[in-house]
DNA sequence: ATAAATAAAGATAACTTTGTCTTTATTTAT
DNA sequence: ATAAATAAAGACAAAGTTATCTTTATTTAT
């Protein structure tokens, strides 16, 4: 569905939101290890997310790193997609038509539309904080590690 | 959502199913013009769809071209995705995790799952014939032309 | 002030996808 | 048989994505 870059962006942001605060910033090394992503590539992606501190905030130097403000944690997950410029994907015609609307629908339009609407709703109503909280509680995961037997 | 190649595959197959029969085959030139796709690239894609006549059938030489058997027209749209090897996309974790299941879900899993199920259902229950018939009736479209005023 | 730790920026490489062009094989009509 | 029309196959090119490495800028601690 999304590009690798956006997948890493989503996982990295959730991890930072979960582990970090303005007082406890997270280094790129920790992030990429935690989410199983290539470190330098992830650094590049975080540069997009920190543009104008839109989603992620960062500080350089010792004890620097990444964090999300409390305000940023309340952003919808869609804000990550927007920062990655992969937001239009949610609106796109499934057959790739430039023109696909109620007036001139593609053959999948009517039925795909309702699925798209649910997708959009999901990304708009879910906040970064909600995802991070779930992860903190250990109910869900954002790495590729095999589950440990209880 | 899908690659360009798969978008062209979907549009081309629908067009062939709509316009062609075993008696009236459709040339790659006509197809690519009708669906607004690059001709040579579309030819390559149709080679994938004609492998073992899985979805599309073809004949070379004068009056040759592409068509779908009546049987092929009854295939689910998902058969096109399978031929394009883009079928796994419907099952993939939205965060790109290799491991994402009920046992070890990503933070989006529970809610994304229901959307995925609807997507799969759509591609499994819709047949190529249904899409082609809708298009024939002029209710829906598979090109990028501006709608004509009535 | 200096050194160390960190992210930002930039250059580049590897790989994939998309697209084009040329040659070959097959089929039909004459 | 030959020529023409078509798809198939293969080589290549262009563009985009993913990934790495090096250098620079910033911040902190000493």
Tab-separated table of C-alpha atoms (C1' of nucleotides) in Angstrom:
chain	number	residue	atom	x	y	z
A	1	UNK	CA	0.000	0.000	0.000
A	2	UNK	CA	2.451	2.654	1.157
A	3	UNK	CA	6.086	3.113	0.140
A	4	UNK	CA	8.866	1.755	2.322
A	5	UNK	CA	9.642	5.330	3.272
A	6	UNK	CA	6.146	5.891	4.585
A	7	UNK	CA	6.095	2.567	6.405
A	8	UNK	CA	9.309	3.560	8.187
A	9	UNK	CA	7.854	7.005	8.863
A	10	UNK	CA	4.797	5.512	10.528
A	11	UNK	CA	6.779	3.053	12.643
A	12	UNK	CA	9.436	5.612	13.591
A	13	UNK	CA	6.872	8.202	14.627
A	14	UNK	CA	4.963	5.720	16.737
A	15	UNK	CA	8.179	4.594	18.392
A	16	UNK	CA	9.307	8.135	19.132
A	17	UNK	CA	5.885	9.037	20.503
A	18	UNK	CA	5.934	5.969	22.671
A	19	UNK	CA	9.480	6.211	24.046
A	20	UNK	CA	10.286	9.882	23.954
A	21	UNK	CA	9.362	13.164	25.547
A	22	UNK	CA	10.912	16.586	25.318
A	23	UNK	CA	13.025	15.560	28.335
A	24	UNK	CA	13.976	12.155	26.964
A	25	UNK	CA	14.895	12.373	23.314
A	26	UNK	CA	15.511	9.312	21.183
A	27	UNK	CA	18.532	8.894	18.903
A	28	UNK	CA	18.267	7.787	15.316
A	29	UNK	CA	20.340	4.751	16.219
A	30	UNK	CA	17.837	3.595	18.816
A	31	UNK	CA	14.898	4.292	16.539
A	32	UNK	CA	16.183	2.367	13.528
A	33	UNK	CA	17.170	-0.577	15.697
A	34	UNK	CA	13.795	-0.641	17.406
A	35	UNK	CA	11.755	-0.560	14.217
A	36	UNK	CA	14.110	-2.627	12.009
A	37	UNK	CA	14.834	0.023	9.421
A	38	UNK	CA	18.021	1.178	7.685
A	39	UNK	CA	19.514	3.889	9.853
A	40	UNK	CA	20.619	6.466	7.273
A	41	UNK	CA	17.477	6.102	5.251
A	42	UNK	CA	15.390	6.527	8.358
A	43	UNK	CA	17.362	9.653	9.212
A	44	UNK	CA	16.434	11.094	5.831
A	45	UNK	CA	12.791	10.272	6.409
A	46	UNK	CA	12.822	11.917	9.824
A	47	UNK	CA	14.130	15.040	8.142
A	48	UNK	CA	10.854	15.175	6.240
A	49	UNK	CA	8.834	14.666	9.389
A	50	UNK	CA	10.710	17.380	11.272
A	51	UNK	CA	10.269	20.031	8.573
A	52	UNK	CA	8.838	22.975	10.476
A	53	UNK	CA	8.458	20.558	13.421
A	54	UNK	CA	5.260	19.555	11.738
A	55	UNK	CA	5.130	16.084	13.234
A	56	UNK	CA	8.425	15.233	14.875
A	57	UNK	CA	10.757	17.598	16.725
A	58	UNK	CA	14.527	17.230	16.949
A	59	UNK	CA	17.528	18.674	18.736
A	60	UNK	CA	21.164	18.203	17.757
A	61	UNK	CA	24.160	17.667	19.951
A	62	UNK	CA	24.758	15.502	23.015
A	63	UNK	CA	21.521	14.308	24.577
A	64	UNK	CA	19.871	15.406	21.365
A	65	UNK	CA	17.497	13.274	19.399
A	66	UNK	CA	13.885	13.103	18.362
A	67	UNK	CA	10.649	13.542	20.265
A	68	UNK	CA	7.033	14.539	19.779
A	69	UNK	CA	5.449	17.411	21.601
A	70	UNK	CA	2.263	16.633	23.490
A	71	UNK	CA	0.443	18.597	20.816
A	72	UNK	CA	2.025	16.590	18.020
A	73	UNK	CA	0.994	13.351	19.677
A	74	UNK	CA	-2.606	14.411	19.177
A	75	UNK	CA	-2.165	14.714	15.417
A	76	UNK	CA	-4.050	12.239	13.273
A	77	UNK	CA	-1.973	9.508	11.686
A	78	UNK	CA	-2.822	11.125	8.392
A	79	UNK	CA	-0.450	13.974	9.295
A	80	UNK	CA	2.411	11.507	8.805
A	81	UNK	CA	1.132	10.605	5.360
A	82	UNK	CA	0.837	14.280	4.519
A	83	UNK	CA	4.402	14.983	5.624
A	84	UNK	CA	5.510	12.084	3.406
A	85	UNK	CA	3.398	13.427	0.552
A	86	UNK	CA	1.679	10.091	0.222
A	87	UNK	CA	-1.661	11.412	1.325
A	88	UNK	CA	-3.247	11.505	-2.154
A	89	UNK	CA	-2.973	7.731	-2.241
A	90	UNK	CA	-6.075	7.590	-0.070
A	91	UNK	CA	-8.054	9.474	-2.705
A	92	UNK	CA	-6.662	7.906	-5.857
A	93	UNK	CA	-8.681	5.915	-8.377
A	94	UNK	CA	-7.932	2.222	-7.970
A	95	UNK	CA	-7.562	1.863	-11.754
A	96	UNK	CA	-5.229	4.864	-11.916
A	97	UNK	CA	-7.605	7.137	-13.832
A	98	UNK	CA	-6.871	10.828	-13.624
A	99	UNK	CA	-10.578	11.448	-13.975
A	100	UNK	CA	-12.694	9.277	-11.718
A	101	UNK	CA	-15.619	10.812	-9.913
A	102	UNK	CA	-19.315	10.435	-9.334
A	103	UNK	CA	-19.853	12.114	-12.675
A	104	UNK	CA	-17.436	9.845	-14.518
A	105	UNK	CA	-16.717	6.793	-12.380
A	106	UNK	CA	-14.416	3.895	-13.166
A	107	UNK	CA	-15.989	0.441	-12.969
A	108	UNK	CA	-14.702	-0.089	-9.435
A	109	UNK	CA	-15.568	3.394	-8.207
A	110	UNK	CA	-18.887	2.816	-6.471
A	111	UNK	CA	-17.662	-0.087	-4.397
A	112	UNK	CA	-14.121	1.078	-3.852
A	113	UNK	CA	-15.374	4.430	-2.662
A	114	UNK	CA	-16.842	3.070	0.538
A	115	UNK	CA	-13.567	1.318	1.336
A	116	UNK	CA	-11.602	4.493	0.655
A	117	UNK	CA	-13.883	6.410	2.963
A	118	UNK	CA	-13.197	3.957	5.748
A	119	UNK	CA	-9.474	4.199	5.129
A	120	UNK	CA	-9.585	7.969	5.290
A	121	UNK	CA	-11.697	7.862	8.406
A	122	UNK	CA	-9.226	5.488	10.039
A	123	UNK	CA	-6.240	7.721	9.325
A	124	UNK	CA	-8.085	10.869	10.331
A	125	UNK	CA	-9.578	9.669	13.594
A	126	UNK	CA	-6.637	7.619	14.872
A	127	UNK	CA	-4.085	9.799	16.583
A	128	UNK	CA	-0.407	9.124	16.938
A	129	UNK	CA	-0.946	9.068	20.688
A	130	UNK	CA	-3.484	6.275	20.475
A	131	UNK	CA	-1.111	4.090	18.500
A	132	UNK	CA	1.770	4.832	20.842
A	133	UNK	CA	-0.315	4.098	23.928
A	134	UNK	CA	-1.406	0.737	22.543
A	135	UNK	CA	2.215	-0.089	21.845
A	136	UNK	CA	3.295	0.935	25.323
A	137	UNK	CA	0.735	-1.357	26.851
A	138	UNK	CA	2.388	-4.257	25.080
A	139	UNK	CA	-0.778	-5.217	23.255
A	140	UNK	CA	0.677	-4.387	19.858
A	141	UNK	CA	4.117	-4.182	18.261
A	142	UNK	CA	6.094	-2.247	15.698
A	143	UNK	CA	9.132	-4.439	15.146
A	144	UNK	CA	9.741	-7.686	13.305
A	145	UNK	CA	10.820	-9.771	16.251
A	146	UNK	CA	9.302	-13.178	16.808
A	147	UNK	CA	6.850	-13.184	19.748
A	148	UNK	CA	8.276	-14.712	22.908
A	149	UNK	CA	6.519	-17.676	24.379
A	150	UNK	CA	4.809	-16.776	27.603
B	1	UNK	CA	-2.363	1.536	-4.214
B	2	UNK	CA	-1.317	-0.648	-7.141
B	3	UNK	CA	1.658	-0.203	-9.446
B	4	UNK	CA	1.230	1.480	-12.813
B	5	UNK	CA	1.688	-1.922	-14.407
B	6	UNK	CA	-1.228	-3.369	-12.471
B	7	UNK	CA	-3.410	-0.347	-13.162
B	8	UNK	CA	-2.784	-0.806	-16.886
B	9	UNK	CA	-3.411	-4.545	-16.520
B	10	UNK	CA	-6.796	-3.916	-14.932
B	11	UNK	CA	-7.863	-1.333	-17.492
B	12	UNK	CA	-6.567	-3.354	-20.448
B	13	UNK	CA	-8.270	-6.529	-19.327
B	14	UNK	CA	-11.567	-4.761	-18.794
B	15	UNK	CA	-11.305	-3.150	-22.220
B	16	UNK	CA	-10.486	-6.431	-23.948
B	17	UNK	CA	-13.316	-8.195	-22.150
B	18	UNK	CA	-15.680	-5.429	-23.145
B	19	UNK	CA	-14.693	-5.050	-26.814
B	20	UNK	CA	-13.368	-8.435	-27.818
B	21	UNK	CA	-14.449	-11.993	-28.379
B	22	UNK	CA	-12.635	-14.971	-29.848
B	23	UNK	CA	-14.017	-13.834	-33.224
B	24	UNK	CA	-13.140	-10.171	-32.783
B	25	UNK	CA	-9.690	-9.785	-31.336
B	26	UNK	CA	-8.295	-6.466	-30.217
B	27	UNK	CA	-4.867	-5.137	-31.195
B	28	UNK	CA	-2.410	-3.744	-28.709
B	29	UNK	CA	-2.588	-0.448	-30.575
B	30	UNK	CA	-6.333	-0.147	-30.037
B	31	UNK	CA	-6.042	-1.204	-26.408
B	32	UNK	CA	-3.351	1.248	-25.416
B	33	UNK	CA	-5.141	4.095	-27.173
B	34	UNK	CA	-8.440	3.244	-25.512
B	35	UNK	CA	-7.065	3.074	-22.005
B	36	UNK	CA	-4.433	5.829	-22.308
B	37	UNK	CA	-1.375	3.686	-21.619
B	38	UNK	CA	2.076	3.459	-23.215
B	39	UNK	CA	1.809	0.896	-25.998
B	40	UNK	CA	5.044	-1.071	-25.620
B	41	UNK	CA	4.777	-1.174	-21.862
B	42	UNK	CA	1.208	-2.377	-22.114
B	43	UNK	CA	2.328	-5.076	-24.547
B	44	UNK	CA	4.781	-6.317	-21.933
B	45	UNK	CA	2.074	-6.376	-19.307
B	46	UNK	CA	-0.262	-8.335	-21.565
B	47	UNK	CA	2.487	-10.913	-21.943
B	48	UNK	CA	2.159	-11.538	-18.223
B	49	UNK	CA	-1.607	-11.819	-18.442
B	50	UNK	CA	-1.452	-14.261	-21.357
B	51	UNK	CA	1.019	-16.618	-19.661
B	52	UNK	CA	-0.696	-20.003	-19.983
B	53	UNK	CA	-3.750	-18.049	-21.186
B	54	UNK	CA	-4.451	-17.593	-17.536
B	55	UNK	CA	-6.465	-14.410	-17.950
B	56	UNK	CA	-6.065	-13.045	-21.456
B	57	UNK	CA	-5.696	-15.046	-24.689
B	58	UNK	CA	-3.812	-13.901	-27.776
B	59	UNK	CA	-3.194	-14.861	-31.384
B	60	UNK	CA	-0.420	-13.512	-33.602
B	61	UNK	CA	-0.587	-12.591	-37.260
B	62	UNK	CA	-3.155	-10.670	-39.342
B	63	UNK	CA	-6.470	-10.386	-37.563
B	64	UNK	CA	-4.653	-11.485	-34.469
B	65	UNK	CA	-4.907	-9.704	-31.160
B	66	UNK	CA	-6.161	-10.192	-27.654
B	67	UNK	CA	-9.423	-11.522	-26.287
B	68	UNK	CA	-10.905	-13.206	-23.235
B	69	UNK	CA	-12.638	-16.539	-23.377
B	70	UNK	CA	-16.113	-16.660	-21.905
B	71	UNK	CA	-14.627	-18.660	-19.076
B	72	UNK	CA	-11.931	-16.087	-18.431
B	73	UNK	CA	-14.533	-13.351	-18.246
B	74	UNK	CA	-15.951	-15.098	-15.209
B	75	UNK	CA	-12.663	-14.887	-13.336
B	76	UNK	CA	-12.562	-12.660	-10.273
B	77	UNK	CA	-10.702	-9.386	-10.685
B	78	UNK	CA	-8.238	-10.778	-8.216
B	79	UNK	CA	-6.980	-13.140	-10.944
B	80	UNK	CA	-5.488	-10.081	-12.655
B	81	UNK	CA	-3.682	-9.109	-9.470
B	82	UNK	CA	-2.385	-12.652	-9.135
B	83	UNK	CA	-1.085	-12.679	-12.708
B	84	UNK	CA	0.684	-9.394	-11.938
B	85	UNK	CA	2.055	-10.845	-8.708
B	86	UNK	CA	0.615	-7.938	-6.770
B	87	UNK	CA	-1.874	-10.041	-4.930
B	88	UNK	CA	0.016	-10.111	-1.612
B	89	UNK	CA	-0.583	-6.367	-1.361
B	90	UNK	CA	-4.093	-7.124	-0.174
B	91	UNK	CA	-2.725	-9.099	2.769
B	92	UNK	CA	0.235	-6.928	3.714
B	93	UNK	CA	0.643	-5.153	7.042
B	94	UNK	CA	-0.036	-1.456	6.595
B	95	UNK	CA	3.082	-0.606	8.618
B	96	UNK	CA	5.185	-3.005	6.540
B	97	UNK	CA	5.847	-5.497	9.330
B	98	UNK	CA	6.909	-8.945	8.219
B	99	UNK	CA	5.196	-10.310	11.303
B	100	UNK	CA	1.743	-8.912	11.860
B	101	UNK	CA	-1.023	-11.219	12.940
B	102	UNK	CA	-3.669	-11.703	15.574
B	103	UNK	CA	-0.954	-13.092	17.816
B	104	UNK	CA	1.394	-10.172	17.235
B	105	UNK	CA	-0.559	-7.285	15.725
B	106	UNK	CA	0.751	-3.897	14.678
B	107	UNK	CA	-1.050	-0.898	16.196
B	108	UNK	CA	-3.232	-0.499	13.102
B	109	UNK	CA	-3.954	-4.175	12.681
B	110	UNK	CA	-7.340	-4.539	14.344
B	111	UNK	CA	-8.921	-1.686	12.456
B	112	UNK	CA	-7.100	-2.097	9.172
B	113	UNK	CA	-8.031	-5.764	9.095
B	114	UNK	CA	-11.703	-5.106	8.500
B	115	UNK	CA	-10.852	-2.795	5.619
B	116	UNK	CA	-8.504	-5.376	4.117
B	117	UNK	CA	-11.235	-7.982	4.340
B	118	UNK	CA	-13.581	-5.758	2.397
B	119	UNK	CA	-10.922	-5.122	-0.219
B	120	UNK	CA	-10.299	-8.820	-0.647
B	121	UNK	CA	-14.005	-9.512	-0.817
B	122	UNK	CA	-14.396	-6.861	-3.493
B	123	UNK	CA	-11.659	-8.302	-5.679
B	124	UNK	CA	-12.829	-11.865	-5.163
B	125	UNK	CA	-16.523	-11.367	-5.797
B	126	UNK	CA	-16.292	-8.887	-8.665
B	127	UNK	CA	-15.733	-10.651	-11.956
B	128	UNK	CA	-14.062	-9.241	-15.028
B	129	UNK	CA	-17.359	-9.712	-16.836
B	130	UNK	CA	-19.239	-7.520	-14.390
B	131	UNK	CA	-16.797	-4.668	-14.847
B	132	UNK	CA	-16.849	-5.037	-18.626
B	133	UNK	CA	-20.649	-5.086	-18.746
B	134	UNK	CA	-20.894	-1.928	-16.675
B	135	UNK	CA	-18.456	-0.258	-19.034
B	136	UNK	CA	-20.382	-1.399	-22.119
B	137	UNK	CA	-23.544	0.113	-20.719
B	138	UNK	CA	-21.818	3.468	-20.652
B	139	UNK	CA	-22.378	3.918	-16.946
B	140	UNK	CA	-18.675	3.798	-16.168
B	141	UNK	CA	-15.405	4.519	-17.948
B	142	UNK	CA	-11.828	3.341	-18.193
B	143	UNK	CA	-10.122	6.175	-20.021
B	144	UNK	CA	-9.032	9.639	-19.041
B	145	UNK	CA	-11.196	11.588	-21.465
B	146	UNK	CA	-13.273	14.478	-20.235
B	147	UNK	CA	-16.969	13.623	-20.037
B	148	UNK	CA	-19.018	15.006	-22.916
B	149	UNK	CA	-21.854	17.324	-22.132
B	150	UNK	CA	-25.181	15.677	-22.786
C	1	DA	C1'	37.977	26.838	24.142
C	2	DT	C1'	37.811	22.142	23.047
C	3	DA	C1'	36.070	17.688	22.334
C	4	DA	C1'	32.318	14.743	21.864
C	5	DA	C1'	27.708	13.634	20.490
C	6	DT	C1'	24.265	14.239	17.879
C	7	DA	C1'	21.059	15.520	13.694
C	8	DA	C1'	21.153	17.841	8.942
C	9	DA	C1'	22.655	18.018	4.458
C	10	DG	C1'	24.610	16.416	0.353
C	11	DA	C1'	26.687	13.131	-2.850
C	12	DT	C1'	26.315	8.967	-4.713
C	13	DA	C1'	25.223	4.083	-5.442
C	14	DA	C1'	22.153	0.073	-6.016
C	15	DC	C1'	17.972	-1.464	-7.262
C	16	DT	C1'	13.261	-1.302	-9.122
C	17	DT	C1'	9.771	0.392	-12.044
C	18	DT	C1'	8.397	2.416	-16.091
C	19	DG	C1'	9.018	3.058	-20.718
C	20	DT	C1'	10.977	2.542	-25.666
C	21	DC	C1'	12.992	0.370	-29.496
C	22	DT	C1'	14.522	-3.482	-32.337
C	23	DT	C1'	14.378	-8.090	-33.715
C	24	DT	C1'	12.020	-12.505	-33.997
C	25	DA	C1'	8.195	-15.746	-34.405
C	26	DT	C1'	3.615	-16.740	-35.938
C	27	DT	C1'	-0.413	-16.410	-38.657
C	28	DT	C1'	-3.198	-15.048	-42.503
C	29	DA	C1'	-4.194	-13.621	-47.127
C	30	DT	C1'	-2.769	-13.438	-51.743
D	1	DA	C1'	5.790	-19.202	-51.566
D	2	DT	C1'	5.618	-14.501	-50.351
D	3	DA	C1'	4.282	-10.449	-48.112
D	4	DA	C1'	1.946	-8.282	-44.544
D	5	DA	C1'	0.175	-7.989	-39.949
D	6	DT	C1'	0.362	-9.009	-35.720
D	7	DA	C1'	2.157	-10.498	-30.813
D	8	DA	C1'	6.475	-12.184	-28.306
D	9	DA	C1'	10.921	-11.534	-26.805
D	10	DG	C1'	14.929	-9.121	-25.689
D	11	DA	C1'	17.961	-5.220	-25.100
D	12	DC	C1'	18.194	-1.004	-23.439
D	13	DA	C1'	17.152	3.710	-21.381
D	14	DA	C1'	14.973	6.886	-18.211
D	15	DA	C1'	13.092	7.859	-13.935
D	16	DG	C1'	12.004	6.830	-9.332
D	17	DT	C1'	12.862	4.555	-4.851
D	18	DT	C1'	15.711	2.735	-1.456
D	19	DA	C1'	19.968	2.788	0.778
D	20	DT	C1'	24.745	4.204	2.164
D	21	DC	C1'	28.502	7.172	3.126
D	22	DT	C1'	30.780	11.537	4.028
D	23	DT	C1'	30.812	16.130	5.488
D	24	DT	C1'	28.776	19.929	8.012
D	25	DA	C1'	26.218	22.247	11.642
D	26	DT	C1'	24.655	22.412	16.307
D	27	DT	C1'	24.618	21.553	21.089
D	28	DT	C1'	26.415	20.015	25.427
D	29	DA	C1'	29.843	18.883	28.823
D	30	DT	C1'	34.386	19.452	30.361
